[in-house]
Amino acid sequence: MSIVVVAAVIVSAGRVLAAQRAEPPELAGGWEFPGGKVDPGESEEEALLRECREELGVEIAVGARVGGDWPLSPGYVMRAWLATLEAGEPVAKEHLALRWLAPEEYFAVDWLGADLPVMRAVADLLAKG
Ligand code: 9L3
Ligand code: MG
């Protein structure tokens, strides 16, 4: 059984939130969708809500799933959901920086290898409306 990492694709006014990782050194500087590992006993949705509180200081509402299991390092899979902001404005509590990407900027950041295909799927989903 793989460890599940959840990721939130937060969309607001047609922009998508990207977060720049601070660690570990081999990932630092790369951009990702906020999220992290599901804790034992926690549901995936609970983990998404917790990670967005911890990393961004916001409350989110979880929407549609984006794709299926996205490959990560061996022993891990990533699952992603669209989300909207319920309360608060995101602050980079654990990341180096945050960016709200407009459609023409979706691929302007250096996405982590795992997150780039998710961004492609999100671009397709949002283009369909
Ligand atoms: N990861 C990759 N893309 C993402 C997220 C949230 C996580 N969008 C990778 C980075 C780490 C692992 O998953 O190797 C666990 O993430 P975290 O708990 O360190 O955020
Ligand atoms: Mg994280």
Short mmCIF file of C-alpha atoms and ligand atoms in Angstrom, two decimals:
data_model
loop_
_atom_site.label_atom_id
_atom_site.label_comp_id
_atom_site.label_asym_id
_atom_site.label_seq_id
_atom_site.Cartn_x
_atom_site.Cartn_y
_atom_site.Cartn_z
CA MET A 1 0.00 0.00 0.00
CA SER A 2 1.34 3.35 -1.04
CA ILE A 3 1.39 6.43 1.16
CA VAL A 4 -1.13 8.96 -0.17
CA VAL A 5 -0.11 12.59 -0.60
CA VAL A 6 -3.06 14.95 -1.14
CA ALA A 7 -2.85 18.20 -3.08
CA ALA A 8 -5.26 21.13 -3.32
CA VAL A 9 -5.69 22.97 -6.61
CA ILE A 10 -7.15 26.18 -5.21
CA VAL A 11 -8.92 28.22 -7.88
CA SER A 12 -10.04 31.79 -7.33
CA ALA A 13 -11.28 34.22 -9.98
CA GLY A 14 -9.87 32.01 -12.73
CA ARG A 15 -6.40 31.85 -11.14
CA VAL A 16 -4.70 28.77 -9.72
CA LEU A 17 -2.56 28.88 -6.59
CA ALA A 18 1.01 27.61 -6.95
CA ALA A 19 3.41 27.30 -4.00
CA GLN A 20 7.20 27.20 -4.12
CA ARG A 21 8.74 24.47 -1.96
CA ALA A 22 11.30 25.39 0.67
CA GLU A 23 12.48 21.82 1.36
CA PRO A 24 13.92 19.22 1.02
CA PRO A 25 16.98 20.60 -0.82
CA GLU A 26 16.33 18.48 -3.93
CA LEU A 27 12.81 19.94 -4.29
CA ALA A 28 13.45 23.48 -2.95
CA GLY A 29 12.59 26.17 -5.47
CA GLY A 30 10.19 23.92 -7.39
CA TRP A 31 6.50 24.76 -7.55
CA GLU A 32 3.68 22.52 -6.37
CA PHE A 33 0.08 22.40 -5.36
CA PRO A 34 -0.13 22.74 -1.56
CA GLY A 35 -0.73 19.57 0.42
CA GLY A 36 1.06 16.68 2.05
CA LYS A 37 0.87 13.19 3.47
CA VAL A 38 -2.34 11.79 4.89
CA ASP A 39 -1.83 11.02 8.60
CA PRO A 40 -2.82 7.63 10.04
CA GLY A 41 -6.53 7.61 10.88
CA GLU A 42 -7.22 10.72 8.82
CA SER A 43 -9.39 10.82 5.70
CA GLU A 44 -7.99 12.31 2.52
CA GLU A 45 -10.39 15.25 2.78
CA GLU A 46 -9.38 15.87 6.41
CA ALA A 47 -5.73 15.84 5.34
CA LEU A 48 -6.43 18.39 2.58
CA LEU A 49 -8.19 20.73 5.00
CA ARG A 50 -5.41 20.34 7.61
CA GLU A 51 -2.59 20.90 5.13
CA CYS A 52 -4.22 24.06 3.77
CA ARG A 53 -4.61 25.39 7.33
CA GLU A 54 -1.00 24.53 8.22
CA GLU A 55 0.68 25.65 5.01
CA LEU A 56 -1.54 28.58 3.96
CA GLY A 57 -3.67 29.57 6.94
CA VAL A 58 -6.89 29.19 4.97
CA GLU A 59 -10.09 27.17 5.05
CA ILE A 60 -11.03 25.53 1.77
CA ALA A 61 -14.02 23.77 0.28
CA VAL A 62 -13.02 20.63 -1.60
CA GLY A 63 -14.44 20.14 -5.09
CA ALA A 64 -13.93 17.67 -7.94
CA ARG A 65 -11.07 15.20 -8.09
CA VAL A 66 -8.42 15.88 -10.73
CA GLY A 67 -7.50 12.61 -12.43
CA GLY A 68 -6.62 9.46 -10.53
CA ASP A 69 -3.41 8.45 -8.79
CA TRP A 70 -0.52 10.64 -9.92
CA PRO A 71 2.92 9.07 -9.69
CA LEU A 72 5.30 10.36 -7.06
CA SER A 73 8.45 8.74 -5.68
CA PRO A 74 8.30 4.94 -5.16
CA GLY A 75 5.89 4.05 -2.34
CA TYR A 76 3.89 7.27 -2.73
CA VAL A 77 0.94 8.38 -4.86
CA MET A 78 -0.55 11.84 -5.17
CA ARG A 79 -4.26 12.60 -5.37
CA ALA A 80 -5.48 16.09 -6.27
CA TRP A 81 -8.74 17.97 -5.94
CA LEU A 82 -10.01 21.32 -7.11
CA ALA A 83 -10.79 23.60 -4.17
CA THR A 84 -12.12 27.05 -3.42
CA LEU A 85 -11.32 29.45 -0.59
CA GLU A 86 -13.84 29.53 2.23
CA ALA A 87 -12.00 31.81 4.64
CA GLY A 88 -8.72 33.69 4.72
CA GLU A 89 -6.14 34.69 2.15
CA PRO A 90 -3.26 32.28 1.57
CA VAL A 91 0.04 33.12 3.27
CA ALA A 92 3.27 31.20 2.64
CA LYS A 93 3.75 29.66 6.11
CA GLU A 94 5.94 26.79 4.91
CA HIS A 95 6.69 27.73 1.30
CA LEU A 96 9.18 30.21 -0.14
CA ALA A 97 6.49 32.02 -2.15
CA LEU A 98 2.96 31.78 -3.49
CA ARG A 99 1.67 32.80 -6.91
CA TRP A 100 -1.83 33.09 -8.29
CA LEU A 101 -1.42 31.97 -11.90
CA ALA A 102 -3.73 33.32 -14.58
CA PRO A 103 -4.44 30.92 -17.47
CA GLU A 104 -1.59 32.34 -19.58
CA GLU A 105 0.78 31.78 -16.63
CA TYR A 106 -0.15 28.17 -15.77
CA PHE A 107 3.15 26.90 -17.14
CA ALA A 108 5.27 29.94 -16.26
CA VAL A 109 6.61 28.40 -13.04
CA ASP A 110 9.03 25.51 -12.64
CA TRP A 111 6.52 22.84 -11.57
CA LEU A 112 7.81 19.77 -9.74
CA GLY A 113 7.87 16.73 -12.01
CA ALA A 114 4.91 15.24 -10.14
CA ASP A 115 2.80 18.41 -10.36
CA LEU A 116 3.32 19.35 -14.02
CA PRO A 117 0.93 16.66 -15.37
CA VAL A 118 -1.63 17.71 -12.75
CA MET A 119 -1.36 21.30 -13.98
CA ARG A 120 -1.95 20.06 -17.54
CA ALA A 121 -5.08 18.19 -16.42
CA VAL A 122 -6.30 21.24 -14.48
CA ALA A 123 -5.77 23.49 -17.51
CA ASP A 124 -7.92 21.10 -19.58
CA LEU A 125 -10.62 20.94 -16.91
CA LEU A 126 -10.80 24.71 -16.43
CA ALA A 127 -10.72 25.39 -20.18
CA LYS A 128 -13.86 23.23 -20.53
CA GLY A 129 -15.53 25.40 -17.90
N1 9L3 B 1 4.73 16.39 -3.21
C1 9L3 B 1 4.72 16.72 -4.53
N2 9L3 B 1 3.80 17.54 -5.00
C2 9L3 B 1 2.85 18.08 -4.18
C3 9L3 B 1 2.85 17.74 -2.80
C4 9L3 B 1 1.83 18.31 -1.86
C5 9L3 B 1 3.83 16.87 -2.35
N3 9L3 B 1 1.91 18.90 -4.70
C6 9L3 B 1 5.79 15.47 -2.71
C7 9L3 B 1 6.89 16.21 -2.00
C8 9L3 B 1 7.30 15.28 -0.92
C9 9L3 B 1 6.07 14.42 -0.63
O1 9L3 B 1 5.21 14.59 -1.75
O2 9L3 B 1 8.32 14.43 -1.43
C10 9L3 B 1 5.35 14.77 0.66
O3 9L3 B 1 4.93 16.12 0.62
P1 9L3 B 1 5.02 17.06 1.94
O4 9L3 B 1 4.27 16.35 3.03
O5 9L3 B 1 6.48 17.22 2.24
O6 9L3 B 1 4.37 18.35 1.51
MG MG B 2 3.30 19.94 2.11
#
